[in-house]
Amino acid sequence: MATRKIKYINIDADKCSGCRLCESICSASHADPPYSLVNPGRSRIRVFRDEDNDVYIPVLAGPYTDVECLGRNTVMVKGKEYGECSFCRASCPSRDLFREPETDIPLKCDTCESINSEPLCVKWCLSKCLTFEEVEEEVEEETPAAA
Amino acid sequence: MPIGDTIEIDLSRGIIEKREGDLALVRDYVASKGTGTRILWDRVPPEVDAFAPESTFIMSAGVLTGTLVPGANRLCIVYKSPATNIHCYSSVGGFLGTALKRTGYDTVIVSGKSDTPVYLYINDDRVELRDARHLWGHDTRQTESLIRKELGDQAEVLSIGLAGENKVLFATAEHGAGDCAGRGGFGALMGDKNLKAIAIHGTKDIPVADTERLFDICNYILSRTHGARKGILDPAGYTFVRTFLRWADFRNFGGIVQSPEFQEEIKNSGPLTQAFIERTREREVACANCSLRCKHAYRNTDGTYVYHKCAGFYYAMFTSQILKPEFSLACKTLFERYGLDIYSTGDSVAFAIDLYEKGILTREDTDGLHLEWQNPDVYLALVHKIARREGIGDVLANGTYRAARQIGKGAERYAFTAKKLELHMNKIYHRYHMALSSAVCDRGDMTKLDSGTAGQMPRRPLSEREAYIKDGWFHYPDSYKKYFLEEGADAYGNSSIEAQASYNSYDMEQYTLADLSGICMFWLEFWMWPTINSRAMMADLMTAVTGLEIDEAEATRIASRVISLVRAYSVREGLRRQDDFDSVPKHTFEREPRPPERKLEPDTLDQLLDKFYEIRGWDRQGIPTAANLEELDLGFVREDMERRGILEGKS
């Protein structure tokens, strides 16, 4: 069996302070030239927040989809109901989240691989809400398809 | 350098005008409090009452706000205060400043009065006044959530509650998780303009001139946050409790001594409060780009959350003499929803109970309410009355300075104010540092001039002071080391007159630079461990972001310009040396503090003021001299003041 490294950004939402520094550093580090701007709209991580209910949840940009979900459900947190979109990671036509402003190009977290760095949102998260972990996972070896 | 645009809104006529930013204004005044005051100088002269339709407020984010600079998130609102009638500014944290920067606007100028309630919505280039009749009468939390329902979750909202609508002179405008434009009655000004809220949503980039330089400094700053965190939290809330309890010997925060029994009760309540905080604090919450996390979330009995920080926790407890943290949370929730300043409201309620006890107020004045200490029902009833301006609340809502004069019968003796603003906590005014800070602070609230270094360090042992400098926490120029190391403090804990005036003057420049750049004062010398520990670093940050070459000397010059302009504004409104002197409560000169400290002599305060004015280039009355104004390129101020006879003209 072969192994490969899987990168995890783990989120302990109870520790999130809602400062959104992760959004700033993400958008800055992925800018061209690097750090030339800050714009959470370009960030691949967004913090969902509801101050009245003390809910702060960082959401990392996930897969792109070109269609909206058909079914919808709701999520109950601390006795308050939220739409599932609130915590959804997808770059999706139903909302602006995780798409570049102006160009509309979908955004997805690359754990900072594209900028050759450890994940900067983790590094700059001083509340230790975000942590980074690399795990060796076994993968099945690919067998050449029968001719 | 890319400069944001300016929007001008005339609420009377419903006109919104946009124009390009003014580079000259940015060069001379940078942003925020600086540009705001420059605009206020022209728009709101003494002839314009704070509540006149022409009265204008200017909202502007700091020049570093929204960039990667840690703690740079402040937005400054500059206005003539209806409470103090002089220059006033409120610095709002949270996400309002970053949102404004992202709309592409640097400055928002609002004047006029709307006929019907409206709220302002700035959404990138789209700026509109929207109907707010359905929001009128709602509390600040409801207003924020209703507006977000209309505009989307991303909108940042600053709103007033009932207190602002009713023009309570210490009404606030509230924003997000416990942030507000607190002191000086900005809420009343919004209420008077029929402006229920300001909502902002921006999606644009915030550009930076020199990226590498900025990134390096930011990393350095972040590596030094521990000190400030220590000031806020370590060991979990204890310093906090101990410090504030020491101030609680007096009620009314002006100097009426609490009874010995109550003092004893206070001492015992410390551990209880601490245990409560540790047990019930659910989260540490921060403003944009800040890792200090000074706001703490507590759950109310009704399931909602309230955010409490710092001295605010104790204000309701001490002014009511109810030493229950639960009561403090209930009060904070109520204050926030009504949009009431926690300090002024607490003071006003305590003032009323005091007057009742002295027989100056009677049951007839209070609609049959028997006022007494340690009664939560009475306390809350008074808060409701103030916010709604009902009965005695209508008088108290004018602040203790005015209320005392309305009530008469010697009530003035029990009102403790600095420049008509209720005093902030019972700071220990007999100390030179506190006395001078309170006297010269530009808006009557000395918090914006407090310094952990000048206030607490000089009295420490020499070895500690040496280590302090070695560890890089000493933010004053090298020439101040002689005060700090050689002089230290006298047996009573005071620095020399010259040292104290120098510290204060330098700190005033630092705080001004913090306001201009949008950095929260918690990152500066407010705590004993200033993370941003030099003026050079501040200048570097500004240069890296703006691309303008601002060195240490230029930063000092800009700060001095803004300080003299702010002072001149208030002087033009009638502020003089006596007002500074009276900002230290009279009892400070009359009562012996606990040994080994000693009371302040009036003569000492005079000397402190003389020295401070001299350093700033002001005359004995605290008026910026013609030479000082010319030197700082404030010729237009000199001319105006000469025309008004405040300065003697050139013959």
JSON list of C-alpha atoms in Angstrom, two decimals, chain B residues 59-148:
[
{"chain": "B", "resi": 59, "resn": "MET", "atom": "CA", "xyz": [-16.91, 59.95, 9.58]},
{"chain": "B", "resi": 60, "resn": "SER", "atom": "CA", "xyz": [-13.51, 58.81, 8.42]},
{"chain": "B", "resi": 61, "resn": "ALA", "atom": "CA", "xyz": [-11.51, 55.62, 8.81]},
{"chain": "B", "resi": 62, "resn": "GLY", "atom": "CA", "xyz": [-7.89, 55.62, 9.89]},
{"chain": "B", "resi": 63, "resn": "VAL", "atom": "CA", "xyz": [-5.29, 55.54, 7.16]},
{"chain": "B", "resi": 64, "resn": "LEU", "atom": "CA", "xyz": [-4.13, 52.03, 8.10]},
{"chain": "B", "resi": 65, "resn": "THR", "atom": "CA", "xyz": [-7.62, 50.70, 8.78]},
{"chain": "B", "resi": 66, "resn": "GLY", "atom": "CA", "xyz": [-8.40, 47.57, 6.82]},
{"chain": "B", "resi": 67, "resn": "THR", "atom": "CA", "xyz": [-4.80, 46.77, 5.99]},
{"chain": "B", "resi": 68, "resn": "LEU", "atom": "CA", "xyz": [-2.86, 43.93, 7.60]},
{"chain": "B", "resi": 69, "resn": "VAL", "atom": "CA", "xyz": [-1.65, 46.16, 10.42]},
{"chain": "B", "resi": 70, "resn": "PRO", "atom": "CA", "xyz": [-2.71, 44.50, 13.65]},
{"chain": "B", "resi": 71, "resn": "GLY", "atom": "CA", "xyz": [-5.36, 46.44, 15.51]},
{"chain": "B", "resi": 72, "resn": "ALA", "atom": "CA", "xyz": [-5.94, 48.93, 12.69]},
{"chain": "B", "resi": 73, "resn": "ASN", "atom": "CA", "xyz": [-9.69, 48.94, 12.47]},
{"chain": "B", "resi": 74, "resn": "ARG", "atom": "CA", "xyz": [-10.86, 52.21, 13.97]},
{"chain": "B", "resi": 75, "resn": "LEU", "atom": "CA", "xyz": [-13.21, 54.63, 12.38]},
{"chain": "B", "resi": 76, "resn": "CYS", "atom": "CA", "xyz": [-13.38, 58.14, 13.78]},
{"chain": "B", "resi": 77, "resn": "ILE", "atom": "CA", "xyz": [-16.48, 60.29, 13.95]},
{"chain": "B", "resi": 78, "resn": "VAL", "atom": "CA", "xyz": [-15.78, 63.97, 14.53]},
{"chain": "B", "resi": 79, "resn": "TYR", "atom": "CA", "xyz": [-18.53, 66.35, 15.65]},
{"chain": "B", "resi": 80, "resn": "LYS", "atom": "CA", "xyz": [-19.42, 69.14, 17.99]},
{"chain": "B", "resi": 81, "resn": "SER", "atom": "CA", "xyz": [-20.70, 67.40, 21.07]},
{"chain": "B", "resi": 82, "resn": "PRO", "atom": "CA", "xyz": [-24.20, 68.38, 22.22]},
{"chain": "B", "resi": 83, "resn": "ALA", "atom": "CA", "xyz": [-23.07, 67.42, 25.73]},
{"chain": "B", "resi": 84, "resn": "THR", "atom": "CA", "xyz": [-19.77, 69.26, 26.04]},
{"chain": "B", "resi": 85, "resn": "ASN", "atom": "CA", "xyz": [-20.32, 71.87, 23.29]},
{"chain": "B", "resi": 86, "resn": "ILE", "atom": "CA", "xyz": [-16.70, 71.50, 22.25]},
{"chain": "B", "resi": 87, "resn": "HIS", "atom": "CA", "xyz": [-14.82, 69.37, 19.74]},
{"chain": "B", "resi": 88, "resn": "CYS", "atom": "CA", "xyz": [-15.58, 65.70, 20.23]},
{"chain": "B", "resi": 89, "resn": "TYR", "atom": "CA", "xyz": [-14.67, 62.52, 18.45]},
{"chain": "B", "resi": 90, "resn": "SER", "atom": "CA", "xyz": [-15.71, 58.94, 18.85]},
{"chain": "B", "resi": 91, "resn": "SER", "atom": "CA", "xyz": [-13.49, 56.12, 17.75]},
{"chain": "B", "resi": 92, "resn": "VAL", "atom": "CA", "xyz": [-15.49, 53.05, 16.77]},
{"chain": "B", "resi": 93, "resn": "GLY", "atom": "CA", "xyz": [-13.94, 49.59, 16.55]},
{"chain": "B", "resi": 94, "resn": "GLY", "atom": "CA", "xyz": [-15.49, 46.44, 15.17]},
{"chain": "B", "resi": 95, "resn": "PHE", "atom": "CA", "xyz": [-15.83, 46.20, 11.42]},
{"chain": "B", "resi": 96, "resn": "LEU", "atom": "CA", "xyz": [-17.28, 49.56, 10.51]},
{"chain": "B", "resi": 97, "resn": "GLY", "atom": "CA", "xyz": [-13.95, 51.14, 9.54]},
{"chain": "B", "resi": 98, "resn": "THR", "atom": "CA", "xyz": [-12.78, 48.24, 7.38]},
{"chain": "B", "resi": 99, "resn": "ALA", "atom": "CA", "xyz": [-16.18, 48.18, 5.68]},
{"chain": "B", "resi": 100, "resn": "LEU", "atom": "CA", "xyz": [-15.99, 51.89, 4.88]},
{"chain": "B", "resi": 101, "resn": "LYS", "atom": "CA", "xyz": [-12.46, 51.57, 3.49]},
{"chain": "B", "resi": 102, "resn": "ARG", "atom": "CA", "xyz": [-13.66, 48.80, 1.22]},
{"chain": "B", "resi": 103, "resn": "THR", "atom": "CA", "xyz": [-16.36, 50.96, -0.29]},
{"chain": "B", "resi": 104, "resn": "GLY", "atom": "CA", "xyz": [-13.62, 53.17, -1.69]},
{"chain": "B", "resi": 105, "resn": "TYR", "atom": "CA", "xyz": [-14.65, 56.15, 0.41]},
{"chain": "B", "resi": 106, "resn": "ASP", "atom": "CA", "xyz": [-12.36, 57.69, 2.98]},
{"chain": "B", "resi": 107, "resn": "THR", "atom": "CA", "xyz": [-14.60, 60.39, 4.30]},
{"chain": "B", "resi": 108, "resn": "VAL", "atom": "CA", "xyz": [-18.33, 60.76, 4.83]},
{"chain": "B", "resi": 109, "resn": "ILE", "atom": "CA", "xyz": [-19.68, 64.21, 5.65]},
{"chain": "B", "resi": 110, "resn": "VAL", "atom": "CA", "xyz": [-23.23, 64.34, 6.97]},
{"chain": "B", "resi": 111, "resn": "SER", "atom": "CA", "xyz": [-25.19, 67.53, 7.60]},
{"chain": "B", "resi": 112, "resn": "GLY", "atom": "CA", "xyz": [-28.81, 68.67, 7.72]},
{"chain": "B", "resi": 113, "resn": "LYS", "atom": "CA", "xyz": [-31.87, 67.14, 9.28]},
{"chain": "B", "resi": 114, "resn": "SER", "atom": "CA", "xyz": [-34.21, 64.70, 7.64]},
{"chain": "B", "resi": 115, "resn": "ASP", "atom": "CA", "xyz": [-37.97, 65.26, 7.98]},
{"chain": "B", "resi": 116, "resn": "THR", "atom": "CA", "xyz": [-38.64, 61.57, 8.47]},
{"chain": "B", "resi": 117, "resn": "PRO", "atom": "CA", "xyz": [-36.44, 58.82, 9.92]},
{"chain": "B", "resi": 118, "resn": "VAL", "atom": "CA", "xyz": [-33.90, 57.55, 7.40]},
{"chain": "B", "resi": 119, "resn": "TYR", "atom": "CA", "xyz": [-30.81, 55.41, 7.39]},
{"chain": "B", "resi": 120, "resn": "LEU", "atom": "CA", "xyz": [-27.75, 55.79, 5.25]},
{"chain": "B", "resi": 121, "resn": "TYR", "atom": "CA", "xyz": [-26.57, 52.87, 3.16]},
{"chain": "B", "resi": 122, "resn": "ILE", "atom": "CA", "xyz": [-23.15, 52.96, 1.55]},
{"chain": "B", "resi": 123, "resn": "ASN", "atom": "CA", "xyz": [-22.67, 49.98, -0.74]},
{"chain": "B", "resi": 124, "resn": "ASP", "atom": "CA", "xyz": [-19.55, 50.50, -2.83]},
{"chain": "B", "resi": 125, "resn": "ASP", "atom": "CA", "xyz": [-20.49, 53.24, -5.29]},
{"chain": "B", "resi": 126, "resn": "ARG", "atom": "CA", "xyz": [-24.15, 53.07, -4.43]},
{"chain": "B", "resi": 127, "resn": "VAL", "atom": "CA", "xyz": [-24.99, 55.48, -1.66]},
{"chain": "B", "resi": 128, "resn": "GLU", "atom": "CA", "xyz": [-28.58, 55.94, -0.62]},
{"chain": "B", "resi": 129, "resn": "LEU", "atom": "CA", "xyz": [-30.84, 57.27, 2.08]},
{"chain": "B", "resi": 130, "resn": "ARG", "atom": "CA", "xyz": [-33.42, 54.67, 2.90]},
{"chain": "B", "resi": 131, "resn": "ASP", "atom": "CA", "xyz": [-36.67, 54.95, 4.78]},
{"chain": "B", "resi": 132, "resn": "ALA", "atom": "CA", "xyz": [-36.26, 54.07, 8.45]},
{"chain": "B", "resi": 133, "resn": "ARG", "atom": "CA", "xyz": [-39.77, 54.67, 9.72]},
{"chain": "B", "resi": 134, "resn": "HIS", "atom": "CA", "xyz": [-40.19, 50.96, 10.34]},
{"chain": "B", "resi": 135, "resn": "LEU", "atom": "CA", "xyz": [-36.99, 50.96, 12.41]},
{"chain": "B", "resi": 136, "resn": "TRP", "atom": "CA", "xyz": [-37.81, 53.94, 14.60]},
{"chain": "B", "resi": 137, "resn": "GLY", "atom": "CA", "xyz": [-38.49, 52.85, 18.16]},
{"chain": "B", "resi": 138, "resn": "HIS", "atom": "CA", "xyz": [-36.52, 49.64, 17.81]},
{"chain": "B", "resi": 139, "resn": "ASP", "atom": "CA", "xyz": [-33.52, 48.98, 20.01]},
{"chain": "B", "resi": 140, "resn": "THR", "atom": "CA", "xyz": [-30.00, 48.91, 18.57]},
{"chain": "B", "resi": 141, "resn": "ARG", "atom": "CA", "xyz": [-29.72, 45.14, 18.36]},
{"chain": "B", "resi": 142, "resn": "GLN", "atom": "CA", "xyz": [-33.11, 44.81, 16.65]},
{"chain": "B", "resi": 143, "resn": "THR", "atom": "CA", "xyz": [-32.25, 47.63, 14.28]},
{"chain": "B", "resi": 144, "resn": "GLU", "atom": "CA", "xyz": [-29.00, 45.98, 13.29]},
{"chain": "B", "resi": 145, "resn": "SER", "atom": "CA", "xyz": [-30.63, 42.63, 12.63]},
{"chain": "B", "resi": 146, "resn": "LEU", "atom": "CA", "xyz": [-33.58, 44.18, 10.74]},
{"chain": "B", "resi": 147, "resn": "ILE", "atom": "CA", "xyz": [-31.20, 46.13, 8.51]},
{"chain": "B", "resi": 148, "resn": "ARG", "atom": "CA", "xyz": [-29.14, 43.01, 7.87]}
]
